[in-house]
Amino acid sequence: MAATMTDPVDSSCDFSKSPVFSSAAINKMENQESDGVPLQTPWTFWLDRCVHGSSADEFQANLKKIYTVRTAQGFWAVFNNIPAANEINVRASYHLMREVHKPLWEEPYNRYGGTWRIKCQKRDTTKVWREMLVAAIGEQFSDAIADGDEICGVTVSIREREDLVQIWNINADLSDKATVIPRVHRLLPDVDFPAIFYKRHDTHQAFEKGRR
Amino acid sequence: MSASPIARQATQSIPVRRVMLSDASQLPNDYSTTPGGTLYSTTPGGTRVVYERNFLLQLRNSPLSRTPPSNLPNIPESLLKGSVDRPIISPPKENGAIKTVPVKKDANPDEEQFEMDM
């Protein structure tokens, strides 16, 4: 603001033209997303409001993409600036999915998988959610799953009584060989979970294809 | 001679190597290189980069981590609990009075500034 001299370098830029602004804005966005510690893969934040027994289409209509992050700082920039898990409504869920996959059981990438379902007392939810996010983007589960399996997402769902945190994998047949549950206990030694168990997507009543 | 089945099986698993980083300056300059120097596009089977919890948590308060992405969408109000500490577009109209909720700006403490102590 205090610049009184005309800068000979900048004089070629006409700031009244919108293309200059938009390319500057694009550069800024790119810098924000490329500076920082790169993650193994991009991850995408999603938000939804669950309607019990809804079809895959109905679920998708209630699903909102928040942001795809590529760096640790990019992850925190979203996490720090969206409402915390304890600030969202009952029946709402946050998901962080690998790449840009949707948190949908029937997606080709997810359909043979399932989730570890971790019930949490309300007082623990925020902490459990944060630790599971950090473990996922840090690939902390990579030595807790079988070869050929992959952790592809984490979800927190706010419920009336106990909340639910889920860890998604892509191959339900390999879940027996995983040591995800001991790993969760190791990451959160002070937390008592009311329940923690594995469930395949295709055993859900609402699972649309391959229903038994 | 081909490798024994066991040896081949062993090469199929994704090797995990833990690289401890204490500072972001120890990171490679480009996306294609993992800390410690392997290229994940060219490493057979790919190497998974594992970051320790404390390293990631340390990054939480860096200036980059606190700046919201410029195109971060607003979370629909219907998905938020009743009264949260943020501007609400249509506050509850009790007694017909519309309260204005002040925008709470996160104080940017001086700790973000680098000290120039030379």
Short mmCIF file of C-alpha atoms in Angstrom, two decimals:
data_model
loop_
_atom_site.label_atom_id
_atom_site.label_comp_id
_atom_site.label_asym_id
_atom_site.label_seq_id
_atom_site.Cartn_x
_atom_site.Cartn_y
_atom_site.Cartn_z
CA MET A 1 0.00 0.00 0.00
CA ALA A 2 2.86 2.35 0.78
CA ALA A 3 4.50 1.86 -2.61
CA THR A 4 4.89 5.21 -4.24
CA MET A 5 7.21 4.25 -7.06
CA THR A 6 5.97 2.51 -10.15
CA ASP A 7 7.71 -0.78 -10.38
CA PRO A 8 9.06 -1.25 -13.93
CA VAL A 9 8.61 -5.02 -13.71
CA ASP A 10 5.01 -4.87 -12.63
CA SER A 11 4.04 -2.19 -15.12
CA SER A 12 3.51 -4.85 -17.78
CA CYS A 13 0.71 -6.36 -15.71
CA ASP A 14 -2.64 -4.73 -16.08
CA PHE A 15 -4.44 -5.64 -12.89
CA SER A 16 -7.74 -4.36 -14.18
CA LYS A 17 -7.94 -7.36 -16.48
CA SER A 18 -9.61 -10.33 -14.90
CA PRO A 19 -7.34 -13.01 -16.43
CA VAL A 20 -4.47 -11.63 -14.35
CA PHE A 21 -6.52 -11.99 -11.21
CA SER A 22 -7.69 -15.44 -11.99
CA SER A 23 -4.24 -16.79 -12.79
CA ALA A 24 -2.91 -15.22 -9.61
CA ALA A 25 -5.73 -16.85 -7.69
CA ILE A 26 -5.01 -20.17 -9.35
CA ASN A 27 -1.33 -19.88 -8.50
CA LYS A 28 -2.21 -19.15 -4.92
CA MET A 29 -4.46 -22.18 -4.73
CA GLU A 30 -1.84 -24.39 -6.31
CA ASN A 31 0.79 -23.15 -3.90
CA GLN A 32 -1.47 -23.83 -0.96
CA GLU A 33 -1.95 -27.38 -2.15
CA SER A 34 1.60 -28.20 -3.21
CA ASP A 35 3.59 -26.68 -0.35
CA GLY A 36 3.91 -29.03 2.52
CA VAL A 37 4.45 -32.64 3.43
CA PRO A 38 3.10 -34.87 0.65
CA LEU A 39 0.72 -37.65 1.64
CA GLN A 40 0.98 -41.14 0.17
CA THR A 41 -2.20 -40.50 -1.81
CA PRO A 42 -4.75 -37.69 -1.93
CA TRP A 43 -7.65 -37.99 0.51
CA THR A 44 -11.13 -36.45 0.21
CA PHE A 45 -13.35 -35.11 2.99
CA TRP A 46 -17.07 -35.84 2.58
CA LEU A 47 -20.11 -34.99 4.68
CA ASP A 48 -23.51 -36.59 4.68
CA ARG A 49 -26.76 -36.79 6.55
CA CYS A 50 -27.93 -40.35 6.85
CA VAL A 51 -31.51 -41.33 6.31
CA HIS A 52 -32.04 -44.80 7.67
CA GLY A 53 -32.56 -47.45 5.02
CA SER A 54 -31.98 -45.06 2.13
CA SER A 55 -30.99 -46.40 -1.27
CA ALA A 56 -27.54 -45.79 -2.75
CA ASP A 57 -29.03 -43.00 -4.92
CA GLU A 58 -30.74 -41.33 -1.98
CA PHE A 59 -27.54 -41.55 0.01
CA GLN A 60 -25.56 -39.91 -2.81
CA ALA A 61 -28.06 -37.06 -2.96
CA ASN A 62 -27.30 -36.30 0.69
CA LEU A 63 -23.56 -36.58 0.20
CA LYS A 64 -21.46 -33.44 -0.01
CA LYS A 65 -17.85 -33.32 -1.07
CA ILE A 66 -15.86 -30.94 1.10
CA TYR A 67 -12.29 -30.99 -0.20
CA THR A 68 -9.49 -33.16 -1.58
CA VAL A 69 -6.16 -32.79 0.22
CA ARG A 70 -2.69 -33.85 -0.91
CA THR A 71 -0.42 -32.72 1.90
CA ALA A 72 -0.38 -32.93 5.69
CA GLN A 73 -0.79 -29.17 5.93
CA GLY A 74 -3.60 -29.28 3.37
CA PHE A 75 -5.29 -31.90 5.55
CA TRP A 76 -5.03 -29.71 8.65
CA ALA A 77 -6.12 -26.61 6.73
CA VAL A 78 -9.45 -28.35 6.07
CA PHE A 79 -9.71 -30.11 9.44
CA ASN A 80 -8.95 -26.88 11.36
CA ASN A 81 -11.56 -24.90 9.44
CA ILE A 82 -14.58 -27.16 9.35
CA PRO A 83 -16.87 -27.78 12.34
CA ALA A 84 -15.48 -30.40 14.72
CA ALA A 85 -17.12 -33.82 14.91
CA ASN A 86 -18.95 -32.82 18.09
CA GLU A 87 -20.41 -29.77 16.35
CA ILE A 88 -22.31 -31.62 13.65
CA ASN A 89 -25.83 -32.84 13.99
CA VAL A 90 -27.10 -36.26 15.02
CA ARG A 91 -27.11 -38.60 11.98
CA ALA A 92 -24.50 -36.52 10.16
CA SER A 93 -21.17 -38.11 9.26
CA TYR A 94 -17.77 -36.96 8.14
CA HIS A 95 -15.76 -39.23 5.91
CA LEU A 96 -12.15 -39.06 4.76
CA MET A 97 -11.73 -41.36 1.78
CA ARG A 98 -8.59 -42.25 -0.13
CA GLU A 99 -8.23 -40.44 -3.48
CA VAL A 100 -11.68 -39.15 -4.39
CA HIS A 101 -13.62 -42.33 -3.72
CA LYS A 102 -17.13 -41.89 -2.42
CA PRO A 103 -18.03 -43.35 0.97
CA LEU A 104 -20.46 -45.72 -0.69
CA TRP A 105 -20.52 -49.48 -0.10
CA GLU A 106 -21.52 -50.21 -3.68
CA GLU A 107 -18.65 -48.31 -5.33
CA PRO A 108 -16.45 -50.71 -7.34
CA TYR A 109 -13.49 -49.77 -5.16
CA ASN A 110 -15.35 -50.46 -1.92
CA ARG A 111 -17.81 -53.20 -2.74
CA TYR A 112 -15.68 -56.16 -1.61
CA GLY A 113 -14.64 -54.46 1.59
CA GLY A 114 -16.10 -53.57 4.92
CA THR A 115 -15.45 -51.49 8.01
CA TRP A 116 -14.20 -51.90 11.52
CA ARG A 117 -16.97 -50.31 13.54
CA ILE A 118 -15.80 -48.59 16.70
CA LYS A 119 -18.50 -47.37 19.04
CA CYS A 120 -17.42 -44.34 21.06
CA GLN A 121 -18.75 -42.60 24.07
CA LYS A 122 -19.57 -38.96 23.26
CA ARG A 123 -16.75 -37.66 25.41
CA ASP A 124 -14.18 -39.60 23.37
CA THR A 125 -15.49 -39.04 19.84
CA THR A 126 -13.45 -35.97 18.88
CA LYS A 127 -10.22 -37.53 20.09
CA VAL A 128 -10.87 -40.93 18.50
CA TRP A 129 -11.80 -39.28 15.19
CA ARG A 130 -8.68 -37.11 15.13
CA GLU A 131 -6.39 -40.04 15.98
CA MET A 132 -7.96 -42.24 13.31
CA LEU A 133 -7.59 -39.49 10.70
CA VAL A 134 -3.94 -38.96 11.57
CA ALA A 135 -3.32 -42.71 11.54
CA ALA A 136 -4.98 -43.02 8.12
CA ILE A 137 -3.13 -40.21 6.34
CA GLY A 138 0.12 -41.26 8.06
CA GLU A 139 -0.47 -44.81 6.73
CA GLN A 140 -0.13 -46.10 10.29
CA PHE A 141 -2.34 -49.09 9.50
CA SER A 142 -0.19 -50.31 6.63
CA ASP A 143 1.51 -52.96 8.75
CA ALA A 144 -1.75 -53.89 10.50
CA ILE A 145 -3.47 -55.21 7.38
CA ALA A 146 -2.81 -58.20 5.12
CA ASP A 147 -0.95 -57.96 1.82
CA GLY A 148 -3.40 -57.01 -0.88
CA ASP A 149 -5.65 -55.16 1.51
CA GLU A 150 -5.81 -51.39 1.92
CA ILE A 151 -7.32 -48.91 4.35
CA CYS A 152 -9.42 -46.70 2.11
CA GLY A 153 -11.32 -44.44 4.48
CA VAL A 154 -12.39 -43.38 7.94
CA THR A 155 -15.83 -42.17 9.02
CA VAL A 156 -17.32 -40.57 12.09
CA SER A 157 -21.09 -40.77 12.51
CA ILE A 158 -22.87 -38.78 15.19
CA ARG A 159 -25.67 -40.74 16.83
CA GLU A 160 -28.19 -40.14 19.61
CA ARG A 161 -26.27 -42.11 22.21
CA GLU A 162 -22.94 -43.63 21.27
CA ASP A 163 -21.16 -42.26 18.22
CA LEU A 164 -19.59 -44.50 15.60
CA VAL A 165 -16.13 -44.31 14.05
CA GLN A 166 -15.41 -46.62 11.14
CA ILE A 167 -12.23 -47.70 9.37
CA TRP A 168 -12.81 -48.90 5.81
CA ASN A 169 -10.84 -51.62 4.05
CA ILE A 170 -11.14 -52.91 0.48
CA ASN A 171 -11.03 -56.67 1.00
CA ALA A 172 -13.37 -58.14 3.58
CA ASP A 173 -11.89 -61.63 3.05
CA LEU A 174 -8.59 -60.39 4.43
CA SER A 175 -10.03 -58.69 7.51
CA ASP A 176 -9.39 -61.79 9.66
CA LYS A 177 -5.67 -61.41 9.04
CA ALA A 178 -5.62 -57.75 10.02
CA THR A 179 -4.57 -56.43 13.41
CA VAL A 180 -6.49 -53.18 13.12
CA ILE A 181 -8.34 -53.59 16.43
CA PRO A 182 -5.17 -54.02 18.54
CA ARG A 183 -3.69 -51.10 16.62
CA VAL A 184 -6.67 -48.89 17.53
CA HIS A 185 -6.25 -49.85 21.19
CA ARG A 186 -2.54 -49.07 20.98
CA LEU A 187 -3.20 -45.66 19.43
CA LEU A 188 -5.85 -44.85 22.05
CA PRO A 189 -4.73 -46.65 25.21
CA ASP A 190 -6.87 -44.52 27.53
CA VAL A 191 -10.16 -44.96 25.70
CA ASP A 192 -12.75 -47.61 26.55
CA PHE A 193 -14.83 -48.54 23.54
CA PRO A 194 -18.34 -49.89 24.18
CA ALA A 195 -17.93 -52.11 21.10
CA ILE A 196 -15.52 -52.70 18.25
CA PHE A 197 -16.06 -55.25 15.49
CA TYR A 198 -15.79 -55.82 11.75
CA LYS A 199 -18.70 -55.79 9.32
CA ARG A 200 -18.65 -56.53 5.58
CA HIS A 201 -20.51 -54.03 3.40
CA ASP A 202 -22.42 -56.78 1.62
CA THR A 203 -23.99 -57.95 4.88
CA HIS A 204 -25.84 -54.66 5.31
CA GLN A 205 -29.54 -55.01 4.53
CA ALA A 206 -29.46 -51.92 2.35
CA PHE A 207 -26.48 -53.14 0.27
CA GLU A 208 -27.85 -52.98 -3.25
CA LYS A 209 -25.91 -55.35 -5.45
CA GLY A 210 -24.92 -58.79 -4.32
CA ARG A 211 -27.57 -58.71 -1.63
CA ARG A 212 -27.93 -62.10 0.00
CA MET B 1 16.56 -69.80 -12.51
CA SER B 2 13.50 -68.20 -11.09
CA ALA B 3 13.06 -67.16 -7.52
CA SER B 4 11.42 -69.61 -5.17
CA PRO B 5 7.69 -69.11 -4.61
CA ILE B 6 8.39 -67.88 -1.12
CA ALA B 7 10.91 -65.32 -2.34
CA ARG B 8 8.49 -64.12 -4.98
CA GLN B 9 5.71 -63.84 -2.48
CA ALA B 10 7.93 -61.76 -0.28
CA THR B 11 8.57 -59.23 -3.03
CA GLN B 12 4.86 -58.76 -3.61
CA SER B 13 4.20 -57.18 -0.27
CA ILE B 14 4.61 -53.44 -0.02
CA PRO B 15 7.77 -52.76 1.94
CA VAL B 16 7.31 -50.36 4.81
CA ARG B 17 10.25 -48.33 5.89
CA ARG B 18 9.91 -45.93 8.76
CA VAL B 19 11.63 -42.63 8.20
CA MET B 20 11.74 -40.35 11.18
CA LEU B 21 11.56 -36.68 10.36
CA SER B 22 12.00 -33.97 12.90
CA ASP B 23 11.68 -31.04 10.57
CA ALA B 24 9.93 -30.29 7.31
CA SER B 25 13.27 -29.29 5.80
CA GLN B 26 14.23 -32.97 5.71
CA LEU B 27 11.56 -33.61 3.14
CA PRO B 28 12.31 -34.03 -0.54
CA ASN B 29 11.55 -31.11 -2.76
CA ASP B 30 9.23 -32.84 -5.16
CA TYR B 31 6.14 -34.98 -5.05
CA SER B 32 7.59 -38.04 -6.71
CA THR B 33 10.23 -38.63 -4.06
CA THR B 34 9.40 -40.06 -0.66
CA PRO B 35 11.32 -39.05 2.46
CA GLY B 36 14.39 -41.20 2.56
CA GLY B 37 14.76 -40.91 -1.16
CA THR B 38 12.75 -43.64 -2.89
CA LEU B 39 10.68 -42.84 -5.91
CA TYR B 40 7.25 -44.26 -5.43
CA SER B 41 6.52 -44.25 -9.09
CA THR B 42 9.52 -46.46 -9.79
CA THR B 43 9.98 -48.56 -6.66
CA PRO B 44 8.84 -52.14 -7.38
CA GLY B 45 5.52 -52.54 -5.66
CA GLY B 46 5.74 -49.00 -4.37
CA THR B 47 6.93 -47.92 -0.96
CA ARG B 48 4.37 -46.66 1.46
CA VAL B 49 5.45 -43.61 3.36
CA VAL B 50 4.52 -43.80 7.03
CA TYR B 51 4.38 -40.62 9.06
CA GLU B 52 4.48 -40.80 12.84
CA ARG B 53 1.56 -39.33 14.73
CA ASN B 54 3.62 -36.69 16.54
CA PHE B 55 5.18 -35.45 13.32
CA LEU B 56 1.74 -34.92 11.77
CA LEU B 57 0.34 -33.31 14.92
CA GLN B 58 3.28 -30.90 15.02
CA LEU B 59 2.24 -29.62 11.60
CA ARG B 60 -1.26 -28.84 12.79
CA ASN B 61 -0.48 -25.29 13.85
CA SER B 62 1.75 -24.20 10.99
CA PRO B 63 0.57 -21.11 9.08
CA LEU B 64 -0.31 -23.28 6.05
CA SER B 65 -2.35 -25.61 8.24
CA ARG B 66 -4.37 -22.77 9.72
CA THR B 67 -5.28 -21.06 6.50
CA PRO B 68 -8.55 -22.37 5.11
CA PRO B 69 -8.35 -23.33 1.43
CA SER B 70 -9.76 -20.40 -0.53
CA ASN B 71 -12.52 -22.51 -2.08
CA LEU B 72 -13.53 -24.46 1.02
CA PRO B 73 -17.32 -24.81 0.84
CA ASN B 74 -19.60 -23.80 3.67
CA ILE B 75 -21.04 -26.61 5.71
CA PRO B 76 -24.84 -26.57 5.37
CA GLU B 77 -26.39 -25.15 8.49
CA SER B 78 -28.82 -28.05 8.71
CA LEU B 79 -25.91 -30.36 9.41
CA LEU B 80 -24.71 -28.36 12.38
CA LYS B 81 -25.83 -28.64 15.95
CA GLY B 82 -28.08 -25.87 17.25
CA SER B 83 -25.82 -23.11 18.44
CA VAL B 84 -22.22 -23.33 17.45
CA ASP B 85 -19.64 -20.66 17.79
CA ARG B 86 -19.77 -19.34 14.24
CA PRO B 87 -21.81 -16.92 12.18
CA ILE B 88 -25.27 -18.25 11.50
CA ILE B 89 -27.16 -16.87 8.55
CA SER B 90 -30.64 -17.22 10.00
CA PRO B 91 -30.36 -17.24 13.78
CA PRO B 92 -33.26 -18.55 15.85
CA LYS B 93 -35.97 -15.91 15.83
CA GLU B 94 -37.14 -16.07 19.39
CA ASN B 95 -39.33 -13.17 20.49
CA GLY B 96 -39.08 -11.89 16.94
CA ALA B 97 -35.68 -10.43 17.65
CA ILE B 98 -32.94 -11.30 15.21
CA LYS B 99 -29.66 -11.49 16.96
CA THR B 100 -26.55 -10.85 15.03
CA VAL B 101 -23.85 -13.32 15.78
CA PRO B 102 -20.48 -11.65 15.64
CA VAL B 103 -17.94 -13.17 13.34
CA LYS B 104 -15.39 -14.67 15.59
CA LYS B 105 -12.03 -14.13 14.04
CA ASP B 106 -9.33 -16.47 15.09
CA ALA B 107 -6.71 -14.36 16.69
CA ASN B 108 -3.50 -14.73 14.79
CA PRO B 109 -0.95 -14.76 17.53
CA ASP B 110 2.54 -13.53 16.96
CA GLU B 111 3.97 -17.02 17.11
CA GLU B 112 3.47 -17.27 13.36
CA GLN B 113 6.10 -14.63 12.80
CA PHE B 114 9.68 -15.61 12.51
CA GLU B 115 12.10 -13.96 14.81
CA MET B 116 14.81 -11.95 13.14
CA ASP B 117 17.44 -12.21 15.77
CA MET B 118 20.74 -11.81 14.05
#
